[in-house]
């Protein structure tokens, strides 16, 4: 059985502060994680399309723009303004990443400097998602194909080297913008964490992911995960031994 998307992990200088921000903005509950991390869980964590957000302590400084960011959806212009105001109240800030004045989305950063966008109402591509409409990533067409096969999520966009996938159960889309892809300047601050059912063969799943194009990043492992892997674009991800909660 293929692994499932379990969590989006943030390396954070202040995990508790960042968890409070995203919990407040999304309306999700905060829990202490199993390894000293902090988790923010969606209202229905057993939903097959749901994932949690984990905040892991890290002293690595942020260098450059993240390779991935959340796109939050809006039901109306007023709804977009409320989301932006709520983000600012919780410690977010406006940032300039080169967006044009006539563009309808609002670009913000959370208290740790991680970029995210609040998308204007009426975005047809995100109409069949939830509040987290997309995890928008810098990445090649090849990496979009890899993640489609790795997760078993169908491609919902594949044009001009841009790709997007979505769970068969709906929910958040994951998108890749195609070239040019900026070179990595260090470990990603955001990464995927996958999970297998308790009775699945994890070593066989690692072999499957490698056959699809992943590589091993290191030889270290712990109670909870197999060694860290890299996708075809060099993005770190982990495979979790068992899911909890």
mmCIF file of C-alpha atoms in Angstrom:
data_model
loop_
_atom_site.group_PDB
_atom_site.id
_atom_site.type_symbol
_atom_site.label_atom_id
_atom_site.label_comp_id
_atom_site.label_asym_id
_atom_site.label_seq_id
_atom_site.Cartn_x
_atom_site.Cartn_y
_atom_site.Cartn_z
ATOM 1 C CA UNK A 1 0.000 0.000 0.000
ATOM 2 C CA UNK A 2 1.371 3.427 -0.955
ATOM 3 C CA UNK A 3 2.185 5.880 1.778
ATOM 4 C CA UNK A 4 -0.122 8.807 2.484
ATOM 5 C CA UNK A 5 0.607 12.472 3.082
ATOM 6 C CA UNK A 6 0.642 12.695 6.876
ATOM 7 C CA UNK A 7 1.969 16.187 7.552
ATOM 8 C CA UNK A 8 3.547 19.319 6.168
ATOM 9 C CA UNK A 9 6.528 19.971 8.443
ATOM 10 C CA UNK A 10 7.962 23.419 9.167
ATOM 11 C CA UNK A 11 11.448 23.866 10.586
ATOM 12 C CA UNK A 12 10.845 26.666 13.058
ATOM 13 C CA UNK A 13 12.997 28.838 15.287
ATOM 14 C CA UNK A 14 10.035 29.160 17.698
ATOM 15 C CA UNK A 15 7.731 26.177 17.121
ATOM 16 C CA UNK A 16 5.180 27.136 19.780
ATOM 17 C CA UNK A 17 4.812 30.690 18.412
ATOM 18 C CA UNK A 18 4.423 29.421 14.869
ATOM 19 C CA UNK A 19 1.895 26.791 15.942
ATOM 20 C CA UNK A 20 -0.173 29.457 17.678
ATOM 21 C CA UNK A 21 -0.126 31.600 14.538
ATOM 22 C CA UNK A 22 -1.275 28.847 12.176
ATOM 23 C CA UNK A 23 -3.749 27.441 14.676
ATOM 24 C CA UNK A 24 -5.338 30.850 15.042
ATOM 25 C CA UNK A 25 -5.340 31.584 11.337
ATOM 26 C CA UNK A 26 -6.715 28.190 10.279
ATOM 27 C CA UNK A 27 -8.932 27.531 13.285
ATOM 28 C CA UNK A 28 -7.187 24.182 13.934
ATOM 29 C CA UNK A 29 -6.322 22.684 17.330
ATOM 30 C CA UNK A 30 -2.788 22.524 18.758
ATOM 31 C CA UNK A 31 -1.293 19.351 20.272
ATOM 32 C CA UNK A 32 2.098 18.372 21.595
ATOM 33 C CA UNK A 33 3.771 15.972 19.159
ATOM 34 C CA UNK A 34 5.537 12.698 19.995
ATOM 35 C CA UNK A 35 9.114 13.995 19.695
ATOM 36 C CA UNK A 36 8.985 17.438 21.272
ATOM 37 C CA UNK A 37 7.429 18.974 18.182
ATOM 38 C CA UNK A 38 4.061 20.747 18.061
ATOM 39 C CA UNK A 39 1.216 19.742 15.760
ATOM 40 C CA UNK A 40 -1.763 21.645 14.412
ATOM 41 C CA UNK A 41 -4.572 19.276 13.438
ATOM 42 C CA UNK A 42 -7.457 19.904 11.038
ATOM 43 C CA UNK A 43 -11.049 19.618 12.313
ATOM 44 C CA UNK A 44 -11.423 16.133 10.794
ATOM 45 C CA UNK A 45 -7.940 14.511 10.909
ATOM 46 C CA UNK A 46 -9.339 11.132 9.810
ATOM 47 C CA UNK A 47 -10.497 12.606 6.509
ATOM 48 C CA UNK A 48 -8.448 10.772 3.824
ATOM 49 C CA UNK A 49 -7.582 14.121 2.200
ATOM 50 C CA UNK A 50 -6.545 15.789 5.481
ATOM 51 C CA UNK A 51 -3.022 16.439 6.685
ATOM 52 C CA UNK A 52 -1.635 17.993 9.830
ATOM 53 C CA UNK A 53 1.036 20.678 10.160
ATOM 54 C CA UNK A 54 4.049 19.909 12.352
ATOM 55 C CA UNK A 55 6.492 22.487 13.701
ATOM 56 C CA UNK A 56 9.964 21.131 14.386
ATOM 57 C CA UNK A 57 12.622 23.050 16.344
ATOM 58 C CA UNK A 58 15.495 24.253 14.189
ATOM 59 C CA UNK A 59 18.269 26.795 14.503
ATOM 60 C CA UNK A 60 18.881 26.920 10.745
ATOM 61 C CA UNK A 61 18.355 30.529 9.602
ATOM 62 C CA UNK A 62 15.962 31.225 6.765
ATOM 63 C CA UNK A 63 17.882 32.002 3.577
ATOM 64 C CA UNK A 64 15.956 33.152 0.533
ATOM 65 C CA UNK A 65 12.390 32.394 -0.401
ATOM 66 C CA UNK A 66 10.902 29.038 0.550
ATOM 67 C CA UNK A 67 10.355 26.494 -2.209
ATOM 68 C CA UNK A 68 6.779 25.964 -1.025
ATOM 69 C CA UNK A 69 4.025 28.119 0.434
ATOM 70 C CA UNK A 70 0.336 27.878 1.269
ATOM 71 C CA UNK A 71 -2.335 29.550 -0.867
ATOM 72 C CA UNK A 72 -5.398 30.301 1.279
ATOM 73 C CA UNK A 73 -8.766 30.718 -0.430
ATOM 74 C CA UNK A 74 -11.440 33.392 -0.027
ATOM 75 C CA UNK A 75 -15.205 33.219 -0.479
ATOM 76 C CA UNK A 76 -15.533 36.966 -1.095
ATOM 77 C CA UNK A 77 -13.539 40.196 -1.081
ATOM 78 C CA UNK A 78 -14.616 40.796 2.502
ATOM 79 C CA UNK A 79 -13.602 37.263 3.453
ATOM 80 C CA UNK A 80 -10.138 37.907 1.983
ATOM 81 C CA UNK A 81 -9.830 41.124 3.987
ATOM 82 C CA UNK A 82 -10.834 39.282 7.173
ATOM 83 C CA UNK A 83 -8.237 36.575 6.597
ATOM 84 C CA UNK A 84 -5.508 39.161 6.009
ATOM 85 C CA UNK A 85 -6.543 41.121 9.099
ATOM 86 C CA UNK A 86 -6.576 37.947 11.205
ATOM 87 C CA UNK A 87 -3.096 37.006 9.954
ATOM 88 C CA UNK A 88 -1.776 40.447 10.876
ATOM 89 C CA UNK A 89 -3.405 40.259 14.310
ATOM 90 C CA UNK A 90 -1.673 36.940 14.990
ATOM 91 C CA UNK A 91 1.763 38.303 14.062
ATOM 92 C CA UNK A 92 1.963 38.043 10.268
ATOM 93 C CA UNK A 93 3.144 40.847 8.017
ATOM 94 C CA UNK A 94 2.913 42.051 4.437
ATOM 95 C CA UNK A 95 5.921 41.276 2.233
ATOM 96 C CA UNK A 96 6.990 42.117 -1.307
ATOM 97 C CA UNK A 97 8.078 39.208 -3.489
ATOM 98 C CA UNK A 98 7.642 41.101 -6.741
ATOM 99 C CA UNK A 99 3.858 40.884 -6.982
ATOM 100 C CA UNK A 100 2.184 43.513 -9.154
ATOM 101 C CA UNK A 101 -0.313 46.060 -7.765
ATOM 102 C CA UNK A 102 -3.064 44.790 -10.062
ATOM 103 C CA UNK A 103 -2.728 41.198 -8.838
ATOM 104 C CA UNK A 104 -5.593 40.181 -6.601
ATOM 105 C CA UNK A 105 -3.784 37.975 -4.104
ATOM 106 C CA UNK A 106 -2.160 39.288 -0.934
ATOM 107 C CA UNK A 107 1.343 38.088 -0.030
ATOM 108 C CA UNK A 108 2.147 37.730 3.658
ATOM 109 C CA UNK A 109 4.723 36.095 5.909
ATOM 110 C CA UNK A 110 4.128 34.288 9.180
ATOM 111 C CA UNK A 111 6.119 35.238 12.323
ATOM 112 C CA UNK A 112 9.023 33.028 11.212
ATOM 113 C CA UNK A 113 9.207 34.625 7.762
ATOM 114 C CA UNK A 114 7.498 31.824 5.809
ATOM 115 C CA UNK A 115 5.645 33.203 2.821
ATOM 116 C CA UNK A 116 1.961 32.515 2.111
ATOM 117 C CA UNK A 117 -0.755 34.019 -0.058
ATOM 118 C CA UNK A 118 -4.390 34.891 0.523
ATOM 119 C CA UNK A 119 -6.012 34.328 -2.851
ATOM 120 C CA UNK A 120 -8.815 36.530 -4.123
ATOM 121 C CA UNK A 121 -12.375 35.208 -4.393
ATOM 122 C CA UNK A 122 -13.418 33.554 -7.641
ATOM 123 C CA UNK A 123 -10.224 31.588 -8.305
ATOM 124 C CA UNK A 124 -11.574 28.726 -10.409
ATOM 125 C CA UNK A 125 -8.537 26.485 -10.034
ATOM 126 C CA UNK A 126 -8.982 26.391 -6.243
ATOM 127 C CA UNK A 127 -12.790 26.224 -6.299
ATOM 128 C CA UNK A 128 -12.896 22.521 -5.350
ATOM 129 C CA UNK A 129 -10.460 22.729 -2.422
ATOM 130 C CA UNK A 130 -10.712 23.978 1.160
ATOM 131 C CA UNK A 131 -9.327 26.963 3.043
ATOM 132 C CA UNK A 132 -5.786 25.753 2.313
ATOM 133 C CA UNK A 133 -6.391 25.733 -1.406
ATOM 134 C CA UNK A 134 -2.893 24.755 -2.458
ATOM 135 C CA UNK A 135 0.612 24.082 -1.381
ATOM 136 C CA UNK A 136 2.332 25.968 -4.197
ATOM 137 C CA UNK A 137 5.861 24.739 -4.895
ATOM 138 C CA UNK A 138 8.783 25.631 -7.090
ATOM 139 C CA UNK A 139 9.527 22.459 -9.011
ATOM 140 C CA UNK A 140 9.948 20.649 -12.270
ATOM 141 C CA UNK A 141 7.439 18.628 -14.228
ATOM 142 C CA UNK A 142 9.410 15.532 -13.246
ATOM 143 C CA UNK A 143 8.824 16.155 -9.540
ATOM 144 C CA UNK A 144 5.105 16.598 -10.143
ATOM 145 C CA UNK A 145 5.014 13.218 -11.865
ATOM 146 C CA UNK A 146 7.019 11.690 -9.023
ATOM 147 C CA UNK A 147 4.631 12.873 -6.324
ATOM 148 C CA UNK A 148 1.596 11.839 -8.344
ATOM 149 C CA UNK A 149 2.963 8.285 -8.453
ATOM 150 C CA UNK A 150 4.304 8.329 -4.890
ATOM 151 C CA UNK A 151 1.007 9.377 -3.296
ATOM 152 C CA UNK A 152 -1.349 7.876 -5.859
ATOM 153 C CA UNK A 153 -2.873 11.327 -6.435
ATOM 154 C CA UNK A 154 -3.956 12.040 -10.018
ATOM 155 C CA UNK A 155 -2.614 14.946 -12.008
ATOM 156 C CA UNK A 156 -5.239 17.697 -12.177
ATOM 157 C CA UNK A 157 -3.008 20.026 -14.217
ATOM 158 C CA UNK A 158 -0.176 19.251 -16.628
ATOM 159 C CA UNK A 159 0.559 22.049 -19.059
ATOM 160 C CA UNK A 160 3.649 24.048 -20.091
ATOM 161 C CA UNK A 161 5.733 22.038 -17.549
ATOM 162 C CA UNK A 162 3.436 23.165 -14.720
ATOM 163 C CA UNK A 163 1.821 20.334 -12.773
ATOM 164 C CA UNK A 164 -0.673 19.886 -9.961
ATOM 165 C CA UNK A 165 -2.016 16.910 -8.078
ATOM 166 C CA UNK A 166 -4.951 16.428 -5.729
ATOM 167 C CA UNK A 167 -6.105 13.576 -3.530
ATOM 168 C CA UNK A 168 -8.908 11.481 -5.069
ATOM 169 C CA UNK A 169 -10.848 12.559 -1.959
ATOM 170 C CA UNK A 170 -10.448 16.261 -2.808
ATOM 171 C CA UNK A 171 -8.925 18.891 -0.555
ATOM 172 C CA UNK A 172 -5.689 20.830 -0.934
ATOM 173 C CA UNK A 173 -3.904 20.730 -4.279
ATOM 174 C CA UNK A 174 -0.113 20.535 -4.540
ATOM 175 C CA UNK A 175 1.271 22.502 -7.477
ATOM 176 C CA UNK A 176 4.670 22.921 -9.144
ATOM 177 C CA UNK A 177 5.378 25.955 -11.277
ATOM 178 C CA UNK A 178 7.946 24.478 -13.661
ATOM 179 C CA UNK A 179 11.252 26.046 -14.663
ATOM 180 C CA UNK A 180 13.193 28.016 -13.789
ATOM 181 C CA UNK A 181 13.612 26.427 -10.352
ATOM 182 C CA UNK A 182 15.840 28.386 -8.001
ATOM 183 C CA UNK A 183 18.770 26.372 -6.614
ATOM 184 C CA UNK A 184 18.574 25.183 -3.033
ATOM 185 C CA UNK A 185 20.581 27.154 -0.499
ATOM 186 C CA UNK A 186 20.195 24.686 2.368
ATOM 187 C CA UNK A 187 17.613 22.312 3.840
ATOM 188 C CA UNK A 188 14.028 23.219 2.994
ATOM 189 C CA UNK A 189 12.054 24.817 5.812
ATOM 190 C CA UNK A 190 8.933 22.990 4.600
ATOM 191 C CA UNK A 191 8.880 19.291 3.802
ATOM 192 C CA UNK A 192 6.470 16.420 3.355
ATOM 193 C CA UNK A 193 6.077 13.676 5.924
ATOM 194 C CA UNK A 194 4.479 10.482 4.647
ATOM 195 C CA UNK A 195 2.948 7.688 6.726
ATOM 196 C CA UNK A 196 2.170 4.033 6.180
ATOM 197 C CA UNK A 197 -0.477 1.866 7.840
ATOM 198 C CA UNK A 198 0.932 0.018 10.830
ATOM 199 C CA UNK A 199 1.005 -3.352 9.055
ATOM 200 C CA UNK A 200 2.679 -2.120 5.857
ATOM 201 C CA UNK A 201 6.243 -3.015 4.841
ATOM 202 C CA UNK A 202 8.172 0.212 5.192
ATOM 203 C CA UNK A 203 11.386 -1.061 3.649
ATOM 204 C CA UNK A 204 9.438 -2.130 0.559
ATOM 205 C CA UNK A 205 7.876 1.327 0.407
ATOM 206 C CA UNK A 206 11.292 2.985 0.581
ATOM 207 C CA UNK A 207 12.400 0.755 -2.296
ATOM 208 C CA UNK A 208 9.289 1.748 -4.264
ATOM 209 C CA UNK A 209 9.936 5.463 -3.732
ATOM 210 C CA UNK A 210 13.562 5.054 -4.806
ATOM 211 C CA UNK A 211 12.433 3.190 -7.925
ATOM 212 C CA UNK A 212 10.166 6.169 -8.706
ATOM 213 C CA UNK A 213 13.122 8.581 -8.496
ATOM 214 C CA UNK A 214 13.798 9.325 -4.829
ATOM 215 C CA UNK A 215 17.270 9.058 -3.308
ATOM 216 C CA UNK A 216 18.501 8.605 0.243
ATOM 217 C CA UNK A 217 19.632 11.777 1.987
ATOM 218 C CA UNK A 218 21.368 10.170 4.961
ATOM 219 C CA UNK A 219 21.622 6.932 6.899
ATOM 220 C CA UNK A 220 20.145 8.157 10.165
ATOM 221 C CA UNK A 221 16.781 6.948 11.421
ATOM 222 C CA UNK A 222 14.856 6.978 14.676
ATOM 223 C CA UNK A 223 11.911 5.275 16.347
ATOM 224 C CA UNK A 224 9.445 7.075 14.137
ATOM 225 C CA UNK A 225 10.866 7.203 10.645
ATOM 226 C CA UNK A 226 13.044 5.647 8.013
ATOM 227 C CA UNK A 227 16.080 7.583 6.732
ATOM 228 C CA UNK A 228 15.305 10.927 5.124
ATOM 229 C CA UNK A 229 14.783 10.829 1.361
ATOM 230 C CA UNK A 230 15.073 13.362 -1.459
ATOM 231 C CA UNK A 231 12.611 13.728 -4.311
ATOM 232 C CA UNK A 232 13.899 14.266 -7.895
ATOM 233 C CA UNK A 233 14.295 18.026 -7.246
ATOM 234 C CA UNK A 234 16.350 17.408 -4.098
ATOM 235 C CA UNK A 235 13.566 18.249 -1.637
ATOM 236 C CA UNK A 236 13.777 16.420 1.668
ATOM 237 C CA UNK A 237 10.908 14.224 2.844
ATOM 238 C CA UNK A 238 10.438 11.507 5.447
ATOM 239 C CA UNK A 239 8.423 8.320 5.758
ATOM 240 C CA UNK A 240 6.799 7.792 9.136
ATOM 241 C CA UNK A 241 6.564 4.342 10.662
ATOM 242 C CA UNK A 242 3.132 4.786 12.198
ATOM 243 C CA UNK A 243 0.536 7.463 12.514
ATOM 244 C CA UNK A 244 -0.820 8.620 15.860
ATOM 245 C CA UNK A 245 -3.926 10.531 16.908
#
